[in-house]
Coordinates of C-alpha atoms in Angstrom, one line a residue:
M212 CA -0.2 -0.2 0.0
K213 CA 1.4 3.8 -0.5
Q214 CA 2.4 5.3 2.3
E215 CA 1.7 8.7 3.6
R216 CA 3.9 11.4 4.1
S217 CA 5.2 12.5 7.5
P218 CA 4.4 16.2 8.8
G219 CA 8.5 17.0 8.6
F220 CA 8.3 16.2 4.8
K221 CA 4.7 17.4 4.3
L222 CA 6.3 20.7 6.2
F223 CA 9.6 21.1 4.0
L224 CA 7.3 20.5 0.5
T225 CA 5.4 22.9 1.4
G226 CA 8.0 25.3 2.4
F227 CA 10.0 24.6 -0.8
I228 CA 7.2 25.7 -2.8
A229 CA 6.7 28.6 -1.3
L230 CA 10.8 29.7 -1.7
M231 CA 10.5 28.5 -5.8
L232 CA 7.5 31.6 -5.7
A233 CA 10.4 34.2 -5.0
V234 CA 11.0 33.6 -8.6
P235 CA 7.7 35.2 -9.8
L236 CA 7.6 37.5 -6.8
A237 CA 11.0 38.8 -7.7
A238 CA 9.7 39.3 -11.4
V239 CA 6.8 41.3 -10.8
Y240 CA 9.4 43.9 -8.1
L241 CA 11.4 44.3 -11.6
L242 CA 7.9 44.4 -13.4
S243 CA 7.3 47.3 -11.2
W244 CA 10.5 48.5 -11.5
D245 CA 10.3 49.1 -15.4
R246 CA 6.9 50.5 -15.4
Q247 CA 8.1 53.2 -13.0
E248 CA 11.3 54.0 -15.2
Q249 CA 8.9 54.0 -18.1
S250 CA 6.4 56.7 -16.1
K251 CA 9.7 59.0 -15.4
T252 CA 10.2 58.9 -19.4
A253 CA 7.0 59.7 -19.9
Q254 CA 6.9 62.4 -17.0
E255 CA 10.2 64.3 -18.1
S256 CA 8.7 64.1 -22.2
I257 CA 5.3 66.2 -21.0
A258 CA 7.9 68.5 -19.3
A259 CA 10.0 68.6 -22.0
G260 CA 8.8 72.0 -23.8
W261 CA 7.1 73.5 -20.1
G262 CA 10.7 73.8 -18.0
G263 CA 12.7 71.6 -15.7
P264 CA 13.7 71.9 -12.0
Q265 CA 14.5 75.9 -11.5
I266 CA 17.0 77.2 -9.2
I267 CA 16.6 80.6 -8.8
T268 CA 19.5 83.5 -7.6
G269 CA 20.0 87.1 -7.6
P270 CA 20.2 90.0 -8.2
V271 CA 23.4 90.4 -8.0
L272 CA 25.6 93.5 -9.0
V273 CA 28.3 93.2 -11.2
I274 CA 31.0 95.6 -11.4
P275 CA 33.8 95.6 -13.7
Y276 CA 37.3 97.4 -12.2
E277 CA 40.9 97.3 -13.6
T278 CA 43.8 96.1 -12.1
E279 CA 47.1 97.1 -11.9
S280 CA 49.8 93.9 -11.4
V281 CA 54.0 94.0 -11.6
E282 CA 55.3 90.8 -13.7
T283 CA 59.1 90.8 -14.7
V284 CA 59.9 89.6 -17.9
T285 CA 63.2 88.8 -20.0
Q286 CA 64.0 90.2 -23.3
N287 CA 67.4 89.8 -25.1
G288 CA 68.7 88.3 -21.6
K289 CA 67.7 91.5 -19.6
D290 CA 64.9 91.6 -16.9
V291 CA 62.5 94.5 -17.8
T292 CA 59.7 95.0 -15.5
R293 CA 56.4 96.1 -16.7
T294 CA 52.7 97.2 -15.4
V295 CA 50.3 94.8 -17.0
K296 CA 46.3 96.1 -16.5
A297 CA 43.2 94.0 -16.1
T298 CA 39.8 94.3 -16.1
R299 CA 38.4 92.0 -13.3
E300 CA 34.4 91.8 -12.1
L301 CA 33.1 92.8 -8.4
Y302 CA 30.1 90.7 -7.3
L303 CA 28.2 93.0 -4.9
S304 CA 25.6 91.2 -2.8
P305 CA 22.4 93.2 -1.9
E306 CA 22.3 94.7 2.1
V307 CA 18.8 93.1 1.9
N308 CA 16.5 90.9 -0.6
E309 CA 12.9 90.2 -0.3
V310 CA 11.3 87.6 -2.7
F311 CA 7.7 86.8 -2.8
T312 CA 6.9 83.3 -5.2
D313 CA 3.4 82.5 -5.6
L314 CA 3.9 78.9 -6.7
T315 CA 0.8 77.4 -8.9
P316 CA 1.0 74.1 -9.4
K317 CA -0.8 72.3 -12.7
R318 CA -1.0 68.9 -13.9
L319 CA -0.4 67.6 -17.7
K320 CA -1.3 64.2 -18.2
R321 CA -0.1 61.9 -21.2
S322 CA -2.2 58.8 -22.4
I323 CA -2.1 56.8 -17.8
Y324 CA 0.9 58.9 -17.0
E325 CA 1.2 62.5 -15.2
S326 CA 3.3 65.4 -14.3
V327 CA 3.1 68.0 -12.1
L328 CA 4.2 71.2 -13.0
F329 CA 4.3 75.0 -12.3
T330 CA 4.4 78.8 -12.8
A331 CA 6.4 80.3 -10.7
N332 CA 5.7 84.4 -10.3
N333 CA 8.5 86.0 -8.6
S334 CA 8.4 89.8 -6.9
G335 CA 10.4 91.5 -4.9
T336 CA 12.9 94.2 -3.8
A337 CA 16.5 95.1 -3.2
R338 CA 18.9 97.3 -1.8
F339 CA 22.2 97.8 -2.7
A340 CA 25.5 100.4 -1.1
L341 CA 29.1 99.6 -1.2
P342 CA 29.8 98.6 2.4
A343 CA 31.6 101.8 4.8
D344 CA 34.8 99.5 4.8
F345 CA 35.1 98.9 1.1
D346 CA 38.8 99.5 1.1
R347 CA 39.6 96.9 2.9
Y348 CA 38.6 94.4 0.1
G349 CA 41.7 95.5 -1.7
I350 CA 40.3 97.5 -4.4
K351 CA 40.2 101.1 -4.9
R352 CA 37.1 102.9 -5.1
E353 CA 38.2 105.0 -8.5
S354 CA 39.2 101.9 -10.4
L355 CA 35.4 101.1 -10.7
K356 CA 33.9 101.3 -13.8
L357 CA 30.3 101.6 -12.2
A358 CA 28.9 103.4 -15.3
S359 CA 29.1 99.7 -16.8
A360 CA 27.3 97.9 -14.0
E361 CA 25.1 94.9 -14.7
L362 CA 22.5 93.5 -12.0
R363 CA 21.8 90.3 -13.0
F364 CA 19.3 87.2 -12.1
G365 CA 20.6 84.2 -12.3
I366 CA 17.7 81.1 -13.7
S367 CA 18.3 77.3 -14.1
D368 CA 16.8 76.6 -17.3
A369 CA 15.5 80.2 -19.2
R370 CA 13.1 78.1 -21.3
G371 CA 10.8 79.0 -18.6
L372 CA 10.9 82.6 -18.4
Q373 CA 7.6 84.6 -19.2
S374 CA 6.8 87.6 -20.9
N375 CA 6.2 89.7 -17.8
S376 CA 9.4 90.3 -16.8
Q377 CA 10.3 93.4 -15.3
V378 CA 12.9 95.3 -13.6
S379 CA 13.1 99.0 -12.6
V380 CA 16.1 101.0 -10.6
N381 CA 15.4 103.3 -8.7
G382 CA 11.7 103.9 -10.1
K383 CA 13.1 103.4 -13.4
T384 CA 12.1 100.4 -16.3
R385 CA 15.2 99.4 -17.4
E386 CA 15.6 97.0 -20.2
L387 CA 16.2 93.9 -20.0
Q388 CA 18.9 91.4 -22.0
P389 CA 19.0 87.0 -21.8
G390 CA 21.8 85.5 -20.7
K391 CA 25.1 86.7 -18.2
G392 CA 23.4 84.9 -15.0
L393 CA 25.2 84.0 -12.5
N394 CA 27.2 81.1 -11.6
A395 CA 25.0 78.9 -9.6
T396 CA 22.8 78.9 -13.2
Q397 CA 25.5 77.7 -15.0
G398 CA 25.1 81.1 -16.7
S399 CA 21.4 80.8 -17.3
G400 CA 19.3 83.9 -16.5
F401 CA 18.6 87.7 -17.4
F402 CA 20.4 91.1 -17.0
T403 CA 20.3 94.6 -17.5
F404 CA 22.9 98.0 -17.3
V405 CA 23.1 99.9 -14.6
D406 CA 24.5 103.4 -14.7
W407 CA 25.4 103.9 -10.6
D408 CA 26.9 106.5 -8.7
A409 CA 27.6 104.4 -5.2
K410 CA 27.3 108.1 -3.6
M411 CA 23.5 106.3 -2.6
P412 CA 21.9 103.4 -2.5
L413 CA 20.2 101.7 -5.1
D414 CA 16.9 100.5 -5.0
V415 CA 15.6 97.4 -7.3
K416 CA 12.3 95.9 -7.6
Y417 CA 11.4 93.1 -9.6
S418 CA 9.2 90.7 -11.0
Y419 CA 9.0 87.8 -13.1
G420 CA 7.6 84.5 -14.0
I421 CA 8.6 81.2 -14.6
R422 CA 7.5 77.2 -15.4
G423 CA 9.0 74.4 -14.4
N424 CA 8.5 71.0 -12.5
K425 CA 9.4 68.9 -9.4
N426 CA 10.9 71.9 -7.3
I427 CA 11.9 75.4 -7.0
T428 CA 15.5 76.4 -5.1
M429 CA 16.3 79.4 -3.9
V430 CA 20.5 80.3 -3.7
P431 CA 20.2 83.2 -0.8
R432 CA 22.9 86.0 -1.5
G433 CA 23.4 89.0 0.6
V434 CA 23.3 90.6 4.3
Q435 CA 19.6 89.3 4.6
T436 CA 17.4 87.2 2.3
K437 CA 14.0 86.7 3.3
W438 CA 11.8 84.7 0.8
K439 CA 8.4 83.7 1.1
V440 CA 6.1 81.2 -0.7
K441 CA 3.0 80.4 -1.4
S442 CA 0.9 77.8 -3.0
A443 CA -2.6 76.0 -3.8
W444 CA -0.3 72.4 -3.3
P445 CA -1.0 69.9 0.3
S446 CA 2.4 68.5 -0.4
P447 CA 5.8 70.4 -0.2
S448 CA 9.0 69.1 0.5
F449 CA 11.5 71.3 2.2
D450 CA 15.2 70.3 1.7
G451 CA 18.4 71.9 1.7
D452 CA 20.9 73.7 3.5
F453 CA 18.3 76.1 4.9
L454 CA 14.9 75.0 6.1
P455 CA 12.3 77.4 6.7
T456 CA 11.9 79.4 9.5
E457 CA 7.7 79.3 9.6
R458 CA 5.4 76.9 7.5
D459 CA 2.2 76.1 7.1
V460 CA 1.3 73.2 5.3
T461 CA -2.8 71.7 5.1
K462 CA -4.9 70.1 2.9
S463 CA -5.6 74.0 0.5
G464 CA -2.3 74.2 -0.3
F465 CA 0.7 75.4 2.1
S466 CA 2.9 79.3 2.9
S467 CA 6.4 79.3 4.3
S468 CA 8.9 81.5 4.8
H469 CA 12.9 81.9 5.0
E470 CA 14.8 84.2 6.7
I471 CA 18.9 83.5 6.0
S472 CA 21.3 85.8 7.0
N473 CA 25.0 86.1 5.2
L474 CA 26.2 84.6 8.8
A475 CA 24.7 82.0 8.0
L476 CA 25.9 81.6 4.5
G477 CA 29.5 82.5 5.3
Q478 CA 30.0 84.4 2.3
A479 CA 30.9 88.0 2.1
L480 CA 29.2 91.5 0.5
V481 CA 31.6 91.7 -1.4
M482 CA 33.7 89.0 -3.9
T483 CA 36.0 88.9 -6.5
E484 CA 34.9 85.7 -7.7
D485 CA 31.4 84.3 -8.0
L486 CA 30.1 81.5 -6.3
A487 CA 29.3 77.7 -7.8
A488 CA 26.4 75.9 -8.2
P489 CA 25.1 74.4 -5.0
E490 CA 25.6 70.5 -5.2
P491 CA 22.2 68.8 -6.0
Y492 CA 19.7 67.8 -3.3
Y493 CA 17.3 65.9 -5.7
D494 CA 17.5 63.0 -7.1
G495 CA 15.1 63.2 -10.2
N496 CA 12.7 61.5 -8.3
Y497 CA 12.2 62.6 -4.2
M498 CA 14.4 64.2 -2.2
S499 CA 17.8 62.1 -0.9
G500 CA 18.0 64.0 2.1
S501 CA 22.2 63.6 2.2
K502 CA 23.7 66.6 3.7
R503 CA 26.9 67.8 2.7
A504 CA 29.5 70.7 4.5
V505 CA 29.5 74.0 3.8
E506 CA 32.4 74.1 1.1
P507 CA 34.3 77.6 0.3
G508 CA 33.4 79.4 -2.6
V509 CA 29.8 76.6 -3.3
S510 CA 26.4 78.0 -3.5
Q511 CA 23.8 77.2 -0.6
S512 CA 20.1 76.7 -1.2
A513 CA 16.6 76.3 0.0
I514 CA 14.8 74.0 -1.9
I515 CA 10.9 73.3 -2.1
A516 CA 9.3 70.7 -4.2
L517 CA 6.2 69.6 -5.0
I518 CA 5.7 65.6 -4.3
E519 CA 3.2 63.5 -5.0
P520 CA 0.8 62.9 -1.8
V521 CA 0.6 59.6 -2.8
D522 CA 3.2 57.5 -5.6
L523 CA 2.1 54.4 -6.9
Y524 CA 5.2 52.7 -7.6
S525 CA 6.6 53.0 -4.2
Q526 CA 3.7 51.3 -2.4
V527 CA 3.4 48.7 -5.0
D528 CA 7.4 47.7 -4.3
R529 CA 6.1 47.9 -0.6
S530 CA 3.2 45.4 -1.4
V531 CA 5.5 43.3 -3.5
K532 CA 7.7 42.4 -0.6
Y533 CA 5.0 41.4 1.9
G534 CA 4.4 38.7 -0.6
F535 CA 6.0 36.1 1.4
L536 CA 3.1 37.0 4.3
F537 CA 1.0 36.2 2.0
I538 CA 1.7 33.0 0.8
G539 CA 3.5 31.9 4.1
F540 CA 0.1 32.5 5.9
T541 CA -1.9 30.8 2.9
F542 CA -0.1 27.7 2.8
L543 CA 0.0 27.6 6.3
A544 CA -3.5 27.4 6.8
F545 CA -3.7 24.7 4.1
L546 CA -0.5 22.7 6.0
M547 CA -3.1 23.3 9.6
F548 CA -5.9 21.3 7.6
D549 CA -3.9 18.9 6.1
L550 CA -1.7 17.9 9.3
V551 CA -4.8 18.6 11.7
A552 CA -7.8 18.2 9.9
G553 CA -6.6 15.4 7.1
A554 CA -8.1 17.2 4.8
R555 CA -5.0 16.4 1.5
V556 CA -3.6 19.3 -0.3
A557 CA -1.2 18.3 -3.4
A558 CA 2.0 20.1 -4.2
A559 CA -0.1 21.0 -7.3
E560 CA -2.6 22.7 -5.0
Y561 CA 0.1 24.6 -3.1
L562 CA 1.6 26.0 -6.6
L563 CA -1.7 27.1 -7.7
T564 CA -2.9 29.3 -4.7
G565 CA 0.7 30.6 -4.4
T566 CA 0.4 31.7 -8.5
G567 CA -2.8 33.6 -7.4
L568 CA -1.2 35.0 -4.8
V569 CA 1.1 36.1 -6.9
L570 CA -1.1 37.5 -9.7
F571 CA -2.4 39.6 -7.1
F572 CA 0.4 42.1 -6.8
V573 CA 0.7 41.9 -11.1
M574 CA -3.3 43.2 -10.7
L575 CA -2.8 46.0 -8.6
L576 CA 0.2 47.8 -10.8
A577 CA -1.9 47.1 -13.8
F578 CA -4.7 48.8 -12.6
A579 CA -3.2 51.3 -10.1
E580 CA -2.1 53.1 -13.1
V581 CA -5.5 53.5 -14.2
V582 CA -7.6 54.2 -12.0
G583 CA -5.4 54.9 -8.9
F584 CA -3.9 53.2 -6.2
M585 CA -7.1 52.4 -3.3
W586 CA -9.6 51.3 -6.1
A587 CA -6.6 49.0 -7.9
Y588 CA -6.3 47.1 -4.0
I589 CA -10.0 47.0 -3.9
L590 CA -10.2 44.9 -7.0
A591 CA -7.4 43.2 -7.3
A592 CA -7.8 42.0 -3.0
G593 CA -11.5 41.2 -3.9
S594 CA -10.6 39.1 -7.3
I595 CA -8.1 37.4 -5.5
T596 CA -9.5 36.9 -3.1
G597 CA -12.7 34.9 -4.6
L598 CA -11.1 32.8 -6.8
L599 CA -9.1 31.1 -3.7
T600 CA -11.8 30.6 -1.9
A601 CA -13.9 28.9 -4.3
Y602 CA -11.0 27.0 -5.1
S603 CA -9.9 26.2 -1.8
A604 CA -13.8 24.9 -1.3
A605 CA -12.5 21.8 -4.2
V606 CA -9.2 21.3 -2.2
L607 CA -10.4 21.4 1.2
K608 CA -13.9 19.3 0.6
S609 CA -15.6 22.0 2.9
W610 CA -16.8 25.4 2.5
L611 CA -16.9 25.4 6.1
R612 CA -12.8 25.6 5.5
A613 CA -12.9 27.3 2.6
R614 CA -14.6 30.8 4.1
V615 CA -11.2 29.9 6.8
I616 CA -9.3 31.0 4.1
G617 CA -11.0 33.3 2.7
G618 CA -11.5 35.1 5.9
L619 CA -7.6 35.5 6.5
L620 CA -7.4 36.5 2.9
I621 CA -9.6 39.0 3.8
G622 CA -7.7 39.9 6.7
L623 CA -4.8 39.2 5.5
Y624 CA -5.6 42.5 2.6
A625 CA -7.0 44.4 4.9
T626 CA -3.9 44.7 7.5
L627 CA -1.1 44.7 4.6
Y628 CA -3.6 47.9 3.4
V629 CA -3.0 49.8 6.9
L630 CA 0.8 48.7 7.1
L631 CA 1.1 51.0 3.4
N632 CA -0.7 53.6 4.8
L633 CA 1.3 53.7 8.7
E634 CA 4.8 53.6 7.3
A635 CA 6.2 54.4 11.1
Y636 CA 4.5 51.7 12.5
S637 CA 4.8 48.7 10.0
L638 CA 7.8 47.1 11.4
I639 CA 6.0 47.1 15.0
I640 CA 2.6 45.7 13.4
G641 CA 3.7 43.1 11.5
S642 CA 5.7 41.6 14.0
V643 CA 2.7 41.1 16.4
L644 CA 1.1 39.5 14.0
L645 CA 3.9 37.0 13.1
F646 CA 4.1 36.8 17.0
I647 CA 0.3 35.9 17.1
A648 CA 0.1 33.5 14.1
L649 CA 3.3 31.4 15.3
S650 CA 2.0 31.0 18.8
V651 CA -1.5 30.1 17.2
V652 CA 0.5 27.3 15.1
M653 CA 2.9 25.9 18.3
W654 CA -0.7 25.3 20.1
A655 CA -2.1 24.0 17.3
T656 CA 0.5 21.4 16.2
R657 CA 1.8 20.3 19.5
A658 CA 0.5 17.0 19.4
I659 CA 1.9 16.8 16.0
D660 CA 4.7 13.6 15.5
W661 CA 7.1 15.9 13.0
S662 CA 9.2 13.1 12.9
G663 CA 6.6 10.5 12.8
I664 CA 7.2 7.6 9.8
G665 CA 5.0 7.9 7.2
R666 CA 1.7 5.1 7.2
D667 CA -0.4 3.0 4.7
T668 CA -3.0 4.7 3.1
G669 CA -5.6 1.6 3.3
D670 CA -7.9 1.7 6.2
R671 CA -5.8 2.7 9.4
D672 CA -8.9 2.3 11.5
E673 CA -10.2 -1.5 11.3
A674 CA -9.1 -3.8 14.0
T675 CA -6.8 -6.8 13.1
A676 CA -9.1 -9.9 14.3
P677 CA -6.7 -13.0 15.4
D678 CA -6.2 -15.6 12.5
A679 CA -9.4 -18.3 13.7
S680 CA -7.5 -21.2 12.7
V681 CA -5.1 -20.9 15.4
R682 CA -6.3 -21.7 17.8
P683 CA -4.2 -22.0 21.4
S684 CA -3.7 -25.2 22.9
A685 CA -5.5 -26.5 25.9
S686 CA -3.1 -26.8 29.4
V687 CA -3.7 -30.4 30.8
T688 CA -3.2 -31.0 34.2
S689 CA -3.2 -34.0 35.6
N690 CA -3.3 -35.1 39.5
D691 CA -1.4 -38.1 40.4

């Protein structure tokens, strides 16, 4: 007669099949990554003609000045000393720069992909003056070519500049010229010529609109920089070298305020070299959060990003990582019915059930791109729960047992949804559930002989009667 497998062998076989299902789970994870990359490509295509992540800085007053240096050269075997004149640029930051940004978000969609763009209307005032101790910088006032000064504004992606840009100096509107930005924006931006005698402060009033996507970065310059931002976007992310001193984030939008002094910047008001571009904090999708030490000659920044409140691909990725819990709990329920209740579950039935559990994540990804994560989750979870409950009724030969499997799946899917939305507490909730599950299994299997030898599959309840042809011999005693 064919022997039934031992409980230990059944446990090993169930675990081996669950381990095999790691291959399709990994394939689903790679599929999600591929779809996320396609989404990024589509979003970049949508924003191609709109404007990229924007960096703004300025205004900065750039004043040419003459320098003289003495050098010795050899001519005809003789050392000759001569004076060399050169024209360099002096960078004068404002004493006060107050900027207000009205950030208007906009969604553009192509096929199933969507990108969040923005229009930033910037307006502000700035005041320039030569410091009282200007001579200490080693530059003579008479060497300054004030009539050739330029007021420069840095915009990282000038394609996004709108036609409503205006700059007035001491109440007079100035004509704007393209280019000649600052190093912080890789030379991109606009400028205007300024004729200044440096006897009185230079008051600047400006406004310009730019289009961009993902984030806007302010590079502060000057003794005091104030940057106020308001927007209707409910999910901002603040990063960079300086965080807001005040912020107010609600469902209807946010407002923030930065106040940055030159003491915090570690920058002088007068510089003979422009500052280099800030090191990137933004990795193309989300804030990296990696901070750096402040390096001399490198600009510092304050960043505001418009992030998606729900990133469906990251949620799908996280849900796939819980796939083994689904497979493990479901297989464990089947194994308990097999070992404790006597319902025999074949290896192929384990494999088909596991395939259905993996299919849930494929359906979740496919529908989430179209109808959103929540409705996709409900649709995929309901479909797989119904399918496996009906299949369990056939496998376990009982609708009562199938309802237990269905209830288990509903509980698992509900728990996973809570874990995905309570990221901070997901580890503690998951560990408590695993502890409870282990306790139940240990209690239910406390009487099982895991190393028991397999038994015949025949009628194990039938009692074996003694052979009737064998009769005990009667003992005869004689009484002599």
